[in-house]
Every structure is written in C-alpha cells, then in structure tokens.
Coordinates of C-alpha atoms and ligand atoms in Angstrom, one line a residue:
X30 CA -13.3 24.6 -23.0
X31 CA -12.7 26.0 -19.5
X32 CA -10.2 24.3 -17.3
X33 CA -11.2 22.6 -14.1
X34 CA -9.9 25.5 -12.0
X35 CA -12.0 28.0 -14.0
X36 CA -15.0 25.7 -13.8
X37 CA -14.6 25.5 -10.0
X38 CA -14.2 29.3 -9.7
X39 CA -17.2 29.9 -11.9
X40 CA -19.5 27.4 -10.4
X41 CA -22.6 29.1 -9.1
X42 CA -22.4 29.8 -5.4
X43 CA -25.7 28.0 -4.9
X44 CA -24.2 24.6 -6.1
X45 CA -24.3 22.3 -3.1
X46 CA -21.0 21.2 -1.6
X47 CA -22.7 18.0 -0.5
X48 CA -25.6 16.6 -2.4
X49 CA -27.2 13.4 -1.0
X50 CA -30.2 11.9 -2.7
X51 CA -32.3 9.0 -1.3
X52 CA -29.4 7.5 0.5
X53 CA -30.2 4.2 2.2
X54 CA -27.9 2.0 4.3
X55 CA -28.7 -1.1 6.4
X56 CA -26.5 -3.0 8.8
X57 CA -28.1 -6.4 9.0
X58 CA -31.6 -5.7 10.3
X59 CA -30.7 -2.1 11.4
X60 CA -31.9 0.6 9.0
X61 CA -29.1 3.2 9.7
X62 CA -30.2 5.6 6.9
X63 CA -33.6 5.4 5.3
X64 CA -33.8 7.3 2.0
X65 CA -32.1 10.4 3.3
X66 CA -31.8 13.4 1.0
X67 CA -29.9 16.6 1.9
X68 CA -28.1 19.4 0.1
X69 CA -25.5 21.4 2.0
X70 CA -24.7 24.7 0.4
X71 CA -21.3 26.3 0.3
X72 CA -20.1 28.6 3.0
X73 CA -21.6 28.1 6.5
X74 CA -21.6 25.9 9.5
X75 CA -24.0 23.0 9.2
X76 CA -24.9 21.1 12.4
X77 CA -26.1 17.5 12.2
X78 CA -27.8 16.7 15.5
X79 CA -29.3 13.5 16.8
X80 CA -29.2 11.0 19.6
X81 CA -26.6 8.3 19.8
X82 CA -27.3 5.7 17.1
X83 CA -29.5 8.1 15.0
X84 CA -27.2 7.6 11.9
X85 CA -24.9 10.6 12.0
X86 CA -21.6 8.7 11.7
X87 CA -23.0 6.5 8.9
X88 CA -24.1 9.6 7.1
X89 CA -20.6 11.2 7.4
X90 CA -18.9 8.0 6.3
X91 CA -20.8 8.1 3.0
X92 CA -19.6 11.7 2.5
X93 CA -16.0 10.6 2.9
X94 CA -16.4 7.6 0.7
X95 CA -15.7 5.2 3.6
X96 CA -19.1 3.5 2.9
X97 CA -20.6 2.9 -0.5
X98 CA -24.2 3.9 -1.0
X99 CA -26.4 0.8 -0.9
X100 CA -29.0 2.8 -2.8
X101 CA -29.3 6.5 -3.7
X102 CA -26.4 8.9 -4.6
X103 CA -23.7 10.8 -2.8
X104 CA -21.9 13.7 -4.4
X105 CA -19.3 15.9 -2.8
X106 CA -18.2 18.9 -4.9
X107 CA -20.1 17.1 -7.7
X108 CA -17.8 14.1 -7.3
X109 CA -18.6 10.5 -6.2
X110 CA -16.3 10.1 -3.2
X111 CA -16.2 6.3 -3.6
X112 CA -15.3 6.4 -7.3
X113 CA -13.0 9.4 -7.0
X114 CA -11.6 9.4 -3.5
X115 CA -8.4 11.4 -4.1
X116 CA -10.1 14.3 -5.8
X117 CA -12.8 14.5 -3.1
X118 CA -10.7 13.9 0.0
X119 CA -8.0 16.4 -1.0
X120 CA -10.6 19.0 -0.5
X121 CA -12.1 17.7 2.8
X122 CA -10.6 18.0 6.3
X123 CA -11.9 15.3 8.6
X124 CA -11.8 14.6 12.4
X125 CA -13.4 11.3 13.2
X126 CA -15.0 10.3 16.5
X127 CA -12.4 7.6 17.0
X128 CA -9.5 9.7 15.8
X129 CA -7.1 6.8 15.4
X130 CA -3.8 8.3 14.7
X131 CA -0.6 6.2 14.4
X132 CA 0.7 6.0 18.0
X133 CA 4.4 5.5 16.9
X134 CA 4.5 8.9 15.2
X135 CA 5.5 12.1 16.9
X136 CA 3.4 15.3 16.5
X137 CA 6.1 16.7 14.1
X138 CA 6.2 13.5 12.1
X139 CA 2.4 13.5 11.8
X140 CA 2.5 17.1 10.5
X141 CA 5.2 16.3 7.9
X142 CA 3.5 13.0 6.9
X143 CA 0.1 14.7 6.3
X144 CA 1.8 17.7 4.6
X145 CA 3.1 15.3 1.9
X146 CA -0.5 14.5 0.8
X147 CA -1.8 18.0 0.6
X148 CA -0.3 20.6 -1.8
X149 CA -2.3 23.3 -0.1
X150 CA -0.7 22.6 3.3
X151 CA 0.1 25.9 5.1
X152 CA 3.3 25.6 7.2
X153 CA 2.8 28.8 9.1
X154 CA -0.8 28.0 9.9
X155 CA 0.1 24.5 11.0
X156 CA 2.7 25.9 13.4
X157 CA 0.3 28.5 14.7
X158 CA -2.2 25.8 15.4
X159 CA 0.5 23.6 17.1
X160 CA 1.3 26.4 19.4
X161 CA -2.3 27.3 20.0
X162 CA -3.1 23.6 20.8
X163 CA 0.1 23.5 23.0
X164 CA 1.3 20.3 21.3
X165 CA 5.0 19.3 21.9
X166 CA 6.4 18.5 18.4
X167 CA 8.5 15.6 19.9
X168 CA 5.6 14.0 21.8
X169 CA 4.6 10.5 20.5
X170 CA 0.9 10.4 19.5
X171 CA 0.5 7.1 21.4
X172 CA 1.5 8.8 24.6
X173 CA -0.9 11.8 24.3
X174 CA -4.2 12.1 26.2
X175 CA -7.5 11.7 24.4
X176 CA -7.9 15.4 24.2
X177 CA -4.4 16.0 23.0
X178 CA -4.8 13.4 20.3
X179 CA -8.0 15.1 19.2
X180 CA -6.1 18.4 19.0
X181 CA -3.5 16.8 16.8
X182 CA -6.2 15.3 14.6
X183 CA -7.9 18.7 14.3
X184 CA -4.5 20.4 13.5
X185 CA -3.9 18.1 10.5
X186 CA -7.5 18.4 9.4
X187 CA -7.3 22.2 9.3
X188 CA -3.7 23.0 8.1
X189 CA -4.4 22.6 4.4
X190 CA -7.4 24.9 4.7
X191 CA -9.9 22.4 3.3
X192 CA -13.0 23.6 1.4
X193 CA -15.1 21.3 3.5
X194 CA -14.3 20.5 7.2
X195 CA -16.2 17.5 8.6
X196 CA -16.2 16.9 12.3
X197 CA -17.9 13.8 13.8
X198 CA -18.9 14.5 17.4
X199 CA -16.0 16.9 18.1
X200 CA -17.2 17.3 21.7
X201 CA -16.6 13.6 22.5
X202 CA -12.9 13.9 21.9
X203 CA -11.9 17.6 22.3
X204 CA -11.3 19.0 25.8
X205 CA -13.4 21.9 27.0
X206 CA -10.7 24.5 26.4
X207 CA -10.4 23.7 22.7
X208 CA -14.2 23.4 22.4
X209 CA -15.0 26.6 24.2
X210 CA -12.1 28.9 23.1
X211 CA -11.0 27.5 19.7
X212 CA -13.4 25.3 17.9
X213 CA -16.3 27.7 17.5
X214 CA -13.8 30.4 16.3
X215 CA -12.2 28.0 13.8
X216 CA -15.7 27.0 12.4
X217 CA -16.8 30.7 12.1
X218 CA -13.5 31.7 10.3
X219 CA -14.0 28.8 7.8
X220 CA -17.6 29.9 7.2
X221 CA -16.6 33.6 6.9
X222 CA -14.0 32.6 4.3
X223 CA -16.8 31.0 2.2
X224 CA -15.7 27.5 3.1
X225 CA -18.1 24.9 4.7
X226 CA -18.2 23.0 8.0
X227 CA -20.4 20.0 8.6
X228 CA -20.3 18.8 12.2
X229 CA -22.3 16.2 14.1
X230 CA -23.3 16.4 17.7
X231 CA -25.7 15.0 20.3
X232 CA -25.5 18.3 22.2
X233 CA -28.2 20.9 21.2
X234 CA -26.6 23.8 23.0
X235 CA -23.3 23.2 21.1
X236 CA -25.1 23.2 17.8
X237 CA -27.2 26.2 18.6
X238 CA -24.0 28.2 19.5
X239 CA -22.3 27.8 16.2
X240 CA -24.5 26.4 13.4
X241 CA -26.0 28.5 10.6
X242 CA -28.1 25.5 9.4
X243 CA -29.3 22.6 11.4
X244 CA -30.4 19.1 10.3
X245 CA -32.1 16.9 12.9
X246 CA -31.8 13.1 12.4
X247 CA -33.7 10.4 14.1
X248 CA -33.6 6.7 13.4
X249 CA -32.0 7.2 10.0
X250 CA -34.6 9.8 8.9
X251 CA -34.2 13.6 8.6
X252 CA -36.7 15.1 10.9
X253 CA -36.0 18.7 10.1
X254 CA -33.5 20.7 8.1
X255 CA -33.5 24.5 8.2
X256 CA -31.5 27.6 8.9
X257 CA -31.1 28.1 12.6
X258 CA -32.7 31.6 12.6
X259 CA -35.8 30.1 10.9
X260 CA -36.0 27.3 13.5
X261 CA -35.7 29.8 16.3
X262 CA -38.4 32.0 14.8
X263 CA -40.8 29.2 14.3
X264 CA -40.1 27.2 17.5
X265 CA -38.5 29.6 19.9
X266 CA -35.4 27.4 20.5
X267 CA -33.6 24.4 19.0
X268 CA -34.7 22.3 22.0
X269 CA -38.4 23.1 21.3
X270 CA -37.9 22.3 17.6
X271 CA -36.2 19.0 18.5
X272 CA -39.0 18.0 20.8
X273 CA -41.6 18.9 18.2
X274 CA -39.9 17.2 15.2
X275 CA -37.9 14.4 16.8
X276 CA -40.5 13.7 19.5
X277 CA -38.1 13.4 22.4
X278 CA -35.6 15.5 24.4
X279 CA -31.9 14.9 23.9
X280 CA -29.8 13.6 26.8
X281 CA -27.5 16.6 27.2
X282 CA -25.0 14.5 29.2
X283 CA -21.6 14.5 27.6
Ligands
ATP2 P1 -23.1 7.7 17.7 O1 -22.9 9.1 18.0 O2 -23.5 6.8 18.9 O3 -22.0 7.0 16.9 P2 -24.7 8.0 15.3 O4 -25.8 8.9 15.2 O5 -23.4 8.4 14.7 O6 -24.5 7.6 16.8 P3 -24.4 5.6 13.7 O7 -23.0 5.3 14.3 O8 -24.4 6.1 12.3 O9 -25.1 6.6 14.7 O10 -25.3 4.3 13.8 C1 -26.6 4.2 13.3 C2 -27.1 2.8 13.5 O11 -26.4 1.9 12.7 C3 -27.0 2.4 14.9 O12 -28.1 1.6 15.2 C4 -25.7 1.5 14.9 O13 -25.8 0.5 15.9 C5 -25.8 0.9 13.5 N1 -24.4 0.7 13.0 C6 -23.6 1.6 12.6 N2 -22.4 1.0 12.1 C7 -22.6 -0.3 12.2 C8 -21.8 -1.4 11.8 N3 -20.6 -1.3 11.2 N4 -22.4 -2.7 12.0 C9 -23.6 -2.8 12.5 N5 -24.4 -1.8 12.9 C10 -23.9 -0.5 12.7

C-alpha cells in the first residue's frame, strides 16, 4: 500500500482542496449558510465576495473546523476539519478578521511559539517577512497598531508555507502598503507554486485585481462561482456580474 506522502503526491491535480456540499448553518432565526456547495481546486487564488453579513466568515469558519456543519459536509484535503483538526490545520495558514494575537507576547516570541507547531516552518522566510513587514522582534503584540498586528498575523500564517492560505477580509486589518505592495504578490507566488489561496472581501476591485476564480455570496447563497476571465468575458466586469447575479451594487467603502 502507498504511504500517505505518496498518496498525497499522486493525488490527481483536479482533486478539490476544499469540497463543501450542501452546507447549512443557522444562528437562531438567521440562515447564515443555506445549502451551500463549492469545490475549490488546487493552485490558484479564489476570491469569496459578498456584502457584510452575507456569510463569508461563517463559511470560512467551517473550513477551519471552528464551526461544525449543522447539515451537509465539509472536506479540506479530503479531511473533516472538525474530526481531524491537527491534520487539516497543519496544512492551512489563516488570518482572521479579528486577528486576536496574545498581547503579552513579543513578535519574536510569537514566531518561536508558532514555529513549535509547524515542522515546515521556514526560519529564513519568516525573517525575510519580518523585515519586509518592518516588525521589531522585541515589540509586544499588545502595543502594536491594528495594521502591525495584522502584519504579524500574516507573517505567522505564511512562514510554514501552507498548502492552503485562508484570509478573512484581509483589507479590514492590513494597512494599504501591505495590501498594495505585498499581499497581491504573496498570493500570486503561492498560486504560482501550485498552492491555494482563499480570501474573502467586500471589495470588488480588490478581488478583481488578484483572484483567478470568484465566488459571489449573498444572504447565505452562492450567487455565482466561475473563473474571473469567464466572468469578464460574459459580463464585462466583476461589478456588472455582481449586479446581475447578486442584484445590488456593493458598497466599496472600506
Ligand atoms: P462580515 O464581513 O460583516 O463579517 P460575513 O459575510 O462574513 O460578513 P458572517 O459573519 O458569516 O457574514 O454572518 C452571516 C450572518 O450570520 C449574519 O447575519 C450574521 O449576523 C450572522 N451571524 C454570524 N455569526 C453569528 C453568531 N455567532 N451568532 C449570531 N449570528 C451570527
């Protein structure tokens, strides 16, 4: 029998990294996700776009195993992230919208702490990112600005070169310099290396700039999911497609 490594190496490229089938989630009377199905294939940047409250964070929390599927199934690398969190999360890098890092730790302590959990942690890359993000290793996380905290969170999500990087509304935390000069390049590099990025956003121009594949979500439903070039070809722009399929314009205010 093949070992796990060989099975992973030999898995067909078309195997989805994320495979969600008929996922439903309610919070009291609110239907946050209503029978959502989506397969995210390996290698590329996948943008999840929708207005505030559309269900993006709830969707992402299921992928990370932070919420259990009420009904339907969630598989990441073929694994159930609730039943097998260690195997799934060791292959995922995650930057949350809240990005609640322990305030008493210094940047250096955060790096050493996170490193202990990830055998694939790359010291040289971590140091390169620390310098690129101009983070003082001695600075306490609790004293950093929101943007600096997001940089620290991104650093530790990237430094073990995860197979899947999940970013929940990175624009809401990261400052314009990192967004404009670094984030897009980081996402492209990951995709070019055959790894996968899933990021959520309420900003169409941000998604249009970097995504290969776009999923539009509205009120817990997937309104459209297609490669960006197909959407552009059929609708002219992402904005036109959003209006046609979601039925409203997005508030582009940050
Ligand atoms: P945002 O960017 O504003 O976070 P979103 O697209 O990520 O928006 P979700 O956070 O997934 O949306 O929320 C989807 C719906 O579920 C919203 O109506 C939200 O109020 C509701 N919701 C999410 N989490 C909870 C919770 N823990 N308890 C109650 N309602 C919730």
